[in-house]
Amino acid sequence: MKRPLFLAALLFAAAPALAQRADLPPEPAIAQALDSHPSVEAAAQRVAAARAEAGMLRRGPHEVTVGGSYLRRSVDREGGFDEFDGTVTRAFRLPGKARLDRRAGELGVEVAENMQEDARHQAALMLSDRWHDWQIAGALVRLDAEAVANYRAELRAIRDRADVRDASWLDVDQVESALALAETRLADSRAAEAQARVALASAFPGLPLPPQAPPMTEPELPPESIDTLCALVISRSHEIGAAARDAERLDTVAMRIERDRFADPSVGVRLFSERSGAERGAGLVFSLPLGGGYRRSVADQARAQAGAARFDEARVRREVAETARSDAVAVGARMSAWESAGRAVDAASSASRRSQRGYRLGAIDMADMLYVRRQEIEARRAEIRARGEALRAILKIRIDSHTVWAPDED
């Protein structure tokens, strides 16, 4: 079984690979499944809410207020009079406040859009994990089914030989035991495959799935270098983008609240009529709230929240950098493990062929041959798992770097 020289490729150049593996669903189907995931749909609604909030901030909270009163006054020896007054007022944002409100709204939209893209990214990672779980389980089912078929053929042959006294019935018992264990393992593998398929179909019901998991391809390094992908994981991280924009938004909000310590004035017009119209008048009204300790505390709170957001941004940057390094290490380790598993399969297969010839020649007994065959099966199972984990690790670094399963990135 041939394997790529991974270490040399990792250090010097990546082997060419297709943007989309042949054993994965078509990209349009993947895009549809990701876009329709509930977490992505919910994030899209939050973007719409952020845009509405931006519109609110752009227009401002102040509206025209209309007030008035009517009363009937009675005066001794003069009679009764109808009197009324009406007032129309509106508060106005002081210079600079509207600009900060607009900027805070724009940043809120950017935060929501980044969170939407990050939700899609998390859904892509979920799809990758569940798809590879299903593929690995399917490959194990095929291997175990092949083992059961081989043991059944071996059992028929050894029974025929025992009937003519060319083999002992102890050998028959040993093969029957090996067959029963193989059938048990096959049943477990089929259950695991069914569970993996249910998990995948439940999370992404719109993704068309074949009846059986497609066979896994052999892992190939991405066309980009690992260092390039690590840099893209950080530079294209929407989680970092959301944290940075949110920190900037809270800075803007803090500045806006600081300005609110000097409240917005209200200006209006008052009309009145007294003594049934004998006295009439019109004038301007003006009001200005006088800020105190409450507004100062609100400003202190906003500044503290902005400072916390900056530390959150630093934490997210560290976490994403850790993810990038972990992805790179995982690719190297998983590829090395797959290469080792491939060598183990080659050696175990050779030993199995030799033991079978030895048994036919009478050099070894049935127990030794079955033991070597179990070793070969276990080596193949280990290779399947190692291959699946290598494919998973390579796809993960490509998803994290937004080179696959993501909208076009600058």
Short mmCIF file of C-alpha atoms in Angstrom, two decimals:
data_model
loop_
_atom_site.label_atom_id
_atom_site.label_comp_id
_atom_site.label_asym_id
_atom_site.label_seq_id
_atom_site.Cartn_x
_atom_site.Cartn_y
_atom_site.Cartn_z
CA MET A 1 0.00 0.00 0.00
CA LYS A 2 1.69 3.19 -1.19
CA ARG A 3 1.64 6.34 0.97
CA PRO A 4 2.79 9.90 0.18
CA LEU A 5 6.01 11.11 1.76
CA PHE A 6 4.14 13.32 4.14
CA LEU A 7 7.00 14.88 6.09
CA ALA A 8 8.80 16.07 3.00
CA ALA A 9 5.59 17.43 1.53
CA LEU A 10 4.76 19.21 4.77
CA LEU A 11 8.12 20.93 4.94
CA PHE A 12 8.57 21.90 1.33
CA ALA A 13 5.46 21.74 -0.85
CA ALA A 14 1.91 20.55 -0.63
CA ALA A 15 0.70 17.90 -3.03
CA PRO A 16 -1.92 19.13 -5.49
CA ALA A 17 -5.50 18.41 -4.50
CA LEU A 18 -8.95 19.24 -5.70
CA ALA A 19 -10.92 21.93 -3.91
CA GLN A 20 -13.71 19.41 -3.38
CA ARG A 21 -13.05 15.77 -2.54
CA ALA A 22 -14.79 13.19 -4.68
CA ASP A 23 -16.24 11.38 -1.65
CA LEU A 24 -18.02 14.49 -0.35
CA PRO A 25 -21.49 15.71 -1.35
CA PRO A 26 -21.69 18.23 -4.24
CA GLU A 27 -20.85 21.77 -3.15
CA PRO A 28 -24.29 23.20 -4.12
CA ALA A 29 -25.95 20.62 -1.88
CA ILE A 30 -23.55 21.46 0.95
CA ALA A 31 -24.20 25.18 0.56
CA GLN A 32 -27.95 24.61 0.67
CA ALA A 33 -27.64 22.40 3.75
CA LEU A 34 -25.50 24.95 5.58
CA ASP A 35 -27.62 27.96 4.65
CA SER A 36 -30.79 26.21 5.81
CA HIS A 37 -29.36 25.09 9.16
CA PRO A 38 -31.40 26.55 12.04
CA SER A 39 -28.38 28.23 13.64
CA VAL A 40 -27.56 30.00 10.36
CA GLU A 41 -31.19 30.99 9.81
CA ALA A 42 -31.35 32.37 13.35
CA ALA A 43 -28.16 34.36 12.75
CA ALA A 44 -29.69 35.78 9.55
CA GLN A 45 -32.66 37.02 11.57
CA ARG A 46 -30.26 38.65 14.02
CA VAL A 47 -28.67 40.48 11.08
CA ALA A 48 -32.12 41.77 10.12
CA ALA A 49 -32.66 42.85 13.74
CA ALA A 50 -29.29 44.64 13.77
CA ARG A 51 -30.19 46.49 10.57
CA ALA A 52 -33.49 47.56 12.11
CA GLU A 53 -31.65 48.75 15.20
CA ALA A 54 -29.23 50.68 12.98
CA GLY A 55 -32.22 52.38 11.38
CA MET A 56 -33.54 53.27 14.82
CA LEU A 57 -30.22 54.76 15.87
CA ARG A 58 -29.94 56.68 12.61
CA ARG A 59 -33.31 58.32 13.17
CA GLY A 60 -32.86 58.80 16.90
CA PRO A 61 -35.22 58.19 19.82
CA HIS A 62 -36.73 61.68 19.92
CA GLU A 63 -40.23 62.20 18.58
CA VAL A 64 -42.74 65.01 18.54
CA THR A 65 -44.78 65.20 21.74
CA VAL A 66 -48.21 66.78 21.72
CA GLY A 67 -49.89 67.81 24.95
CA GLY A 68 -52.84 69.93 25.97
CA SER A 69 -55.55 70.58 28.49
CA TYR A 70 -59.11 71.89 28.64
CA LEU A 71 -60.93 73.20 31.67
CA ARG A 72 -64.13 75.06 32.61
CA ARG A 73 -63.53 77.95 34.98
CA SER A 74 -66.26 79.65 37.02
CA VAL A 75 -65.68 83.19 38.39
CA ASP A 76 -67.97 84.85 40.94
CA ARG A 77 -70.19 87.55 39.45
CA GLU A 78 -68.55 86.93 36.02
CA GLY A 79 -69.80 83.50 35.03
CA GLY A 80 -68.08 80.50 33.44
CA PHE A 81 -65.25 80.43 30.94
CA ASP A 82 -63.82 77.79 28.60
CA GLU A 83 -60.05 77.62 28.69
CA PHE A 84 -57.54 75.39 26.94
CA ASP A 85 -53.86 75.16 26.02
CA GLY A 86 -51.81 72.99 23.69
CA THR A 87 -48.08 72.27 23.49
CA VAL A 88 -45.98 70.68 20.75
CA THR A 89 -42.41 69.80 21.76
CA ARG A 90 -39.53 67.78 20.40
CA ALA A 91 -36.10 66.93 21.79
CA PHE A 92 -33.03 67.40 19.58
CA ARG A 93 -29.75 65.49 19.68
CA LEU A 94 -26.83 67.75 20.41
CA PRO A 95 -24.02 67.96 17.82
CA GLY A 96 -21.92 64.77 17.54
CA LYS A 97 -24.46 62.43 19.08
CA ALA A 98 -26.17 61.51 15.81
CA ARG A 99 -22.82 60.65 14.22
CA LEU A 100 -21.97 58.30 17.10
CA ASP A 101 -25.41 56.70 16.94
CA ARG A 102 -25.03 56.03 13.22
CA ARG A 103 -21.57 54.53 13.73
CA ALA A 104 -22.80 52.30 16.56
CA GLY A 105 -25.61 51.04 14.34
CA GLU A 106 -23.25 50.29 11.44
CA LEU A 107 -20.91 48.39 13.73
CA GLY A 108 -23.83 46.43 15.17
CA VAL A 109 -24.71 45.25 11.66
CA GLU A 110 -21.09 44.22 11.05
CA VAL A 111 -21.06 42.26 14.31
CA ALA A 112 -24.27 40.43 13.36
CA GLU A 113 -22.99 39.67 9.85
CA ASN A 114 -19.75 38.24 11.25
CA MET A 115 -21.73 36.15 13.71
CA GLN A 116 -23.86 34.85 10.85
CA GLU A 117 -20.76 33.78 8.93
CA ASP A 118 -19.33 32.19 12.08
CA ALA A 119 -22.59 30.28 12.61
CA ARG A 120 -22.28 28.95 9.05
CA HIS A 121 -18.66 28.03 9.78
CA GLN A 122 -19.68 26.09 12.90
CA ALA A 123 -22.39 24.32 10.91
CA ALA A 124 -19.76 23.34 8.31
CA LEU A 125 -17.57 21.83 11.03
CA MET A 126 -20.57 19.89 12.33
CA LEU A 127 -21.35 18.60 8.84
CA SER A 128 -17.72 17.54 8.37
CA ASP A 129 -17.64 15.67 11.68
CA ARG A 130 -20.90 13.83 11.11
CA TRP A 131 -20.07 13.03 7.50
CA HIS A 132 -16.71 11.50 8.47
CA ASP A 133 -18.30 9.58 11.36
CA TRP A 134 -20.69 8.05 8.84
CA GLN A 135 -17.93 7.30 6.33
CA ILE A 136 -15.72 5.62 8.91
CA ALA A 137 -18.64 3.54 10.19
CA GLY A 138 -19.56 2.56 6.62
CA ALA A 139 -16.00 1.48 5.83
CA LEU A 140 -15.90 -0.64 8.98
CA VAL A 141 -19.18 -2.30 7.98
CA ARG A 142 -17.74 -3.22 4.58
CA LEU A 143 -14.58 -4.60 6.18
CA ASP A 144 -16.49 -6.62 8.78
CA ALA A 145 -18.89 -7.96 6.13
CA GLU A 146 -15.91 -9.09 4.08
CA ALA A 147 -14.42 -10.78 7.15
CA VAL A 148 -17.69 -12.62 7.85
CA ALA A 149 -17.86 -13.80 4.24
CA ASN A 150 -14.27 -15.08 4.42
CA TYR A 151 -14.88 -16.90 7.70
CA ARG A 152 -18.02 -18.54 6.29
CA ALA A 153 -16.11 -19.74 3.26
CA GLU A 154 -13.34 -21.00 5.53
CA LEU A 155 -15.89 -22.80 7.73
CA ARG A 156 -17.44 -24.58 4.73
CA ALA A 157 -14.01 -25.68 3.55
CA ILE A 158 -12.82 -26.90 6.94
CA ARG A 159 -16.05 -28.83 7.51
CA ASP A 160 -15.63 -30.59 4.18
CA ARG A 161 -12.09 -31.51 5.18
CA ALA A 162 -13.21 -32.68 8.61
CA ASP A 163 -15.85 -34.89 7.03
CA VAL A 164 -13.11 -36.78 5.16
CA ARG A 165 -10.82 -36.64 8.23
CA ASP A 166 -8.37 -34.27 6.56
CA ALA A 167 -8.85 -31.77 9.39
CA SER A 168 -9.81 -32.00 13.05
CA TRP A 169 -13.17 -30.98 14.46
CA LEU A 170 -11.23 -28.73 16.85
CA ASP A 171 -10.29 -26.65 13.82
CA VAL A 172 -13.98 -26.47 12.91
CA ASP A 173 -14.84 -25.26 16.40
CA GLN A 174 -12.16 -22.58 16.23
CA VAL A 175 -13.40 -21.28 12.88
CA GLU A 176 -16.98 -21.29 14.13
CA SER A 177 -15.89 -19.22 17.13
CA ALA A 178 -14.04 -16.78 14.91
CA LEU A 179 -17.11 -16.49 12.65
CA ALA A 180 -19.41 -15.78 15.60
CA LEU A 181 -17.08 -13.03 16.84
CA ALA A 182 -16.90 -11.55 13.33
CA GLU A 183 -20.71 -11.57 13.06
CA THR A 184 -20.94 -9.83 16.43
CA ARG A 185 -18.50 -7.18 15.26
CA LEU A 186 -20.47 -6.76 12.02
CA ALA A 187 -23.70 -6.22 13.95
CA ASP A 188 -22.01 -3.59 16.10
CA SER A 189 -20.59 -1.87 13.01
CA ARG A 190 -23.99 -1.80 11.32
CA ALA A 191 -25.55 -0.28 14.42
CA ALA A 192 -22.83 2.38 14.56
CA GLU A 193 -23.32 3.15 10.86
CA ALA A 194 -27.09 3.47 11.31
CA GLN A 195 -26.62 5.80 14.27
CA ALA A 196 -24.10 7.93 12.38
CA ARG A 197 -26.45 8.22 9.41
CA VAL A 198 -29.34 9.22 11.67
CA ALA A 199 -27.20 11.88 13.33
CA LEU A 200 -26.15 13.30 9.95
CA ALA A 201 -29.66 13.22 8.48
CA SER A 202 -31.19 14.77 11.60
CA ALA A 203 -28.74 17.68 11.67
CA PHE A 204 -28.97 18.31 7.90
CA PRO A 205 -32.29 16.91 6.67
CA GLY A 206 -32.01 18.73 3.34
CA LEU A 207 -28.73 17.05 2.41
CA PRO A 208 -29.32 14.18 -0.04
CA LEU A 209 -27.63 11.03 1.25
CA PRO A 210 -26.92 7.83 -0.67
CA PRO A 211 -28.13 4.55 0.84
CA GLN A 212 -24.60 3.68 1.93
CA ALA A 213 -21.70 5.89 2.96
CA PRO A 214 -19.38 6.46 0.00
CA PRO A 215 -15.91 4.89 0.24
CA MET A 216 -13.23 7.20 1.60
CA THR A 217 -10.57 8.56 -0.71
CA GLU A 218 -6.92 8.56 0.25
CA PRO A 219 -5.88 11.70 2.14
CA GLU A 220 -3.99 14.34 0.17
CA LEU A 221 -2.44 17.51 1.50
CA PRO A 222 -4.17 20.75 0.45
CA PRO A 223 -2.74 22.67 -2.52
CA GLU A 224 -1.94 25.54 -0.16
CA SER A 225 0.93 25.20 2.30
CA ILE A 226 0.05 24.48 5.92
CA ASP A 227 1.59 27.81 6.97
CA THR A 228 -0.60 29.62 4.46
CA LEU A 229 -3.71 27.90 5.74
CA CYS A 230 -2.79 28.73 9.35
CA ALA A 231 -2.47 32.40 8.42
CA LEU A 232 -5.85 32.28 6.65
CA VAL A 233 -7.50 30.70 9.70
CA ILE A 234 -6.62 33.86 11.63
CA SER A 235 -7.05 36.49 8.94
CA ARG A 236 -10.44 35.16 7.78
CA SER A 237 -11.84 34.37 11.22
CA HIS A 238 -15.33 35.82 11.51
CA GLU A 239 -15.17 35.18 15.24
CA ILE A 240 -12.28 37.64 15.48
CA GLY A 241 -14.14 40.02 13.19
CA ALA A 242 -17.23 39.92 15.39
CA ALA A 243 -15.21 40.45 18.58
CA ALA A 244 -13.24 43.35 17.06
CA ARG A 245 -16.32 45.08 15.68
CA ASP A 246 -18.19 44.56 18.95
CA ALA A 247 -15.33 46.10 20.91
CA GLU A 248 -15.33 49.07 18.56
CA ARG A 249 -19.12 49.33 18.85
CA LEU A 250 -18.99 49.39 22.64
CA ASP A 251 -16.26 52.06 22.50
CA THR A 252 -18.60 54.13 20.36
CA VAL A 253 -21.51 53.47 22.70
CA ALA A 254 -19.36 54.54 25.66
CA MET A 255 -18.50 57.81 23.93
CA ARG A 256 -22.16 58.33 23.10
CA ILE A 257 -23.25 57.75 26.70
CA GLU A 258 -20.51 60.09 27.92
CA ARG A 259 -22.02 62.78 25.73
CA ASP A 260 -25.41 61.99 27.20
CA ARG A 261 -24.23 63.30 30.53
CA PHE A 262 -25.30 66.63 29.00
CA ALA A 263 -28.89 65.80 28.12
CA ASP A 264 -30.70 66.71 24.91
CA PRO A 265 -32.91 69.82 25.18
CA SER A 266 -36.56 69.88 24.22
CA VAL A 267 -38.01 72.87 22.35
CA GLY A 268 -41.64 73.49 21.51
CA VAL A 269 -44.55 75.84 20.94
CA ARG A 270 -47.41 76.54 23.37
CA LEU A 271 -50.79 77.96 22.42
CA PHE A 272 -53.45 78.90 24.94
CA SER A 273 -56.85 80.48 25.24
CA GLU A 274 -58.30 81.79 28.53
CA ARG A 275 -61.58 83.36 29.63
CA SER A 276 -63.38 81.90 26.59
CA GLY A 277 -60.96 83.54 24.20
CA ALA A 278 -60.70 86.88 25.90
CA GLU A 279 -57.05 86.14 26.45
CA ARG A 280 -55.02 84.31 23.82
CA GLY A 281 -51.35 83.73 23.44
CA ALA A 282 -48.51 81.72 21.92
CA GLY A 283 -44.96 81.14 23.01
CA LEU A 284 -41.92 78.93 23.05
CA VAL A 285 -41.23 76.30 25.70
CA PHE A 286 -37.87 74.83 26.56
CA SER A 287 -36.76 72.04 28.91
CA LEU A 288 -33.40 70.47 29.72
CA PRO A 289 -32.87 67.55 32.13
CA LEU A 290 -30.03 68.18 34.55
CA GLY A 291 -27.76 65.16 34.69
CA GLY A 292 -26.53 63.89 37.99
CA GLY A 293 -24.98 60.83 39.57
CA TYR A 294 -27.12 58.39 37.62
CA ARG A 295 -25.83 59.53 34.23
CA ARG A 296 -22.28 59.48 35.55
CA SER A 297 -22.70 55.88 36.71
CA VAL A 298 -24.17 54.87 33.34
CA ALA A 299 -21.13 56.35 31.60
CA ASP A 300 -18.80 54.49 33.97
CA GLN A 301 -20.63 51.24 33.22
CA ALA A 302 -20.35 51.78 29.45
CA ARG A 303 -16.62 52.43 29.69
CA ALA A 304 -16.12 49.26 31.72
CA GLN A 305 -18.12 47.22 29.22
CA ALA A 306 -16.02 48.61 26.37
CA GLY A 307 -12.85 47.65 28.24
CA ALA A 308 -14.16 44.13 28.83
CA ALA A 309 -14.94 43.81 25.11
CA ARG A 310 -11.33 44.65 24.27
CA PHE A 311 -10.14 41.85 26.54
CA ASP A 312 -12.71 39.52 24.97
CA GLU A 313 -11.27 40.38 21.57
CA ALA A 314 -7.77 39.52 22.80
CA ARG A 315 -9.05 36.22 24.18
CA VAL A 316 -10.77 35.34 20.90
CA ARG A 317 -7.61 36.14 18.94
CA ARG A 318 -5.64 33.77 21.17
CA GLU A 319 -8.25 31.04 20.82
CA VAL A 320 -8.32 31.33 17.03
CA ALA A 321 -4.50 31.29 16.89
CA GLU A 322 -4.57 28.17 19.04
CA THR A 323 -7.10 26.62 16.65
CA ALA A 324 -4.84 27.38 13.70
CA ARG A 325 -1.83 25.77 15.38
CA SER A 326 -3.91 22.81 16.53
CA ASP A 327 -5.23 22.29 12.99
CA ALA A 328 -1.69 22.24 11.61
CA VAL A 329 -0.49 19.79 14.25
CA ALA A 330 -3.53 17.58 13.68
CA VAL A 331 -2.87 17.37 9.95
CA GLY A 332 0.73 16.29 10.53
CA ALA A 333 -0.10 13.81 13.28
CA ARG A 334 -3.08 12.27 11.48
CA MET A 335 -1.18 11.87 8.22
CA SER A 336 1.72 10.23 10.06
CA ALA A 337 -0.67 7.90 11.87
CA TRP A 338 -2.31 6.95 8.57
CA GLU A 339 1.07 6.18 7.00
CA SER A 340 1.96 3.98 9.98
CA ALA A 341 -1.39 2.23 9.77
CA GLY A 342 -0.81 1.59 6.08
CA ARG A 343 2.54 -0.04 6.83
CA ALA A 344 0.87 -2.14 9.53
CA VAL A 345 -1.73 -3.34 7.00
CA ASP A 346 0.98 -4.28 4.53
CA ALA A 347 2.86 -6.29 7.16
CA ALA A 348 -0.28 -7.91 8.57
CA SER A 349 -1.51 -8.89 5.09
CA SER A 350 1.84 -10.46 4.29
CA ALA A 351 1.82 -12.35 7.58
CA SER A 352 -1.73 -13.56 6.93
CA ARG A 353 -0.79 -14.92 3.52
CA ARG A 354 2.26 -16.66 4.95
CA SER A 355 0.26 -18.19 7.81
CA GLN A 356 -2.36 -19.51 5.39
CA ARG A 357 0.33 -21.21 3.32
CA GLY A 358 1.91 -22.54 6.49
CA TYR A 359 -1.38 -24.02 7.64
CA ARG A 360 -1.91 -25.73 4.32
CA LEU A 361 1.60 -27.20 4.57
CA GLY A 362 1.01 -28.26 8.16
CA ALA A 363 3.69 -25.96 9.59
CA ILE A 364 1.27 -24.09 11.88
CA ASP A 365 -2.08 -24.99 13.39
CA MET A 366 -5.51 -23.38 12.93
CA ALA A 367 -5.27 -21.29 16.12
CA ASP A 368 -2.09 -19.57 14.91
CA MET A 369 -3.60 -18.88 11.48
CA LEU A 370 -6.78 -17.39 12.98
CA TYR A 371 -4.73 -15.24 15.34
CA VAL A 372 -2.71 -13.80 12.44
CA ARG A 373 -5.92 -13.21 10.49
CA ARG A 374 -7.43 -11.31 13.45
CA GLN A 375 -4.32 -9.16 13.52
CA GLU A 376 -4.80 -8.34 9.85
CA ILE A 377 -8.44 -7.38 10.42
CA GLU A 378 -7.52 -5.17 13.36
CA ALA A 379 -4.78 -3.53 11.30
CA ARG A 380 -7.28 -2.78 8.54
CA ARG A 381 -9.74 -1.38 11.05
CA ALA A 382 -7.02 0.87 12.46
CA GLU A 383 -6.12 2.02 8.94
CA ILE A 384 -9.74 2.90 8.22
CA ARG A 385 -9.99 4.99 11.38
CA ALA A 386 -6.63 6.65 10.75
CA ARG A 387 -7.59 7.44 7.15
CA GLY A 388 -10.90 8.93 8.25
CA GLU A 389 -9.25 11.08 10.92
CA ALA A 390 -6.64 12.29 8.43
CA LEU A 391 -9.39 13.27 5.98
CA ARG A 392 -11.28 14.97 8.81
CA ALA A 393 -8.19 16.94 9.92
CA ILE A 394 -7.39 18.12 6.39
CA LEU A 395 -10.97 19.21 5.75
CA LYS A 396 -11.11 20.98 9.12
CA ILE A 397 -8.11 23.19 8.41
CA ARG A 398 -9.61 24.01 5.02
CA ILE A 399 -12.96 24.87 6.57
CA ASP A 400 -11.29 26.95 9.31
CA SER A 401 -9.27 28.80 6.65
CA HIS A 402 -12.44 29.37 4.57
CA THR A 403 -10.92 27.78 1.47
CA VAL A 404 -13.87 25.38 1.10
CA TRP A 405 -17.56 25.46 2.03
CA ALA A 406 -17.52 29.23 2.50
CA PRO A 407 -18.63 32.22 0.42
CA ASP A 408 -15.93 33.93 -1.56
CA GLU A 409 -13.46 35.71 0.74
CA ASP A 410 -11.17 38.58 -0.07
#
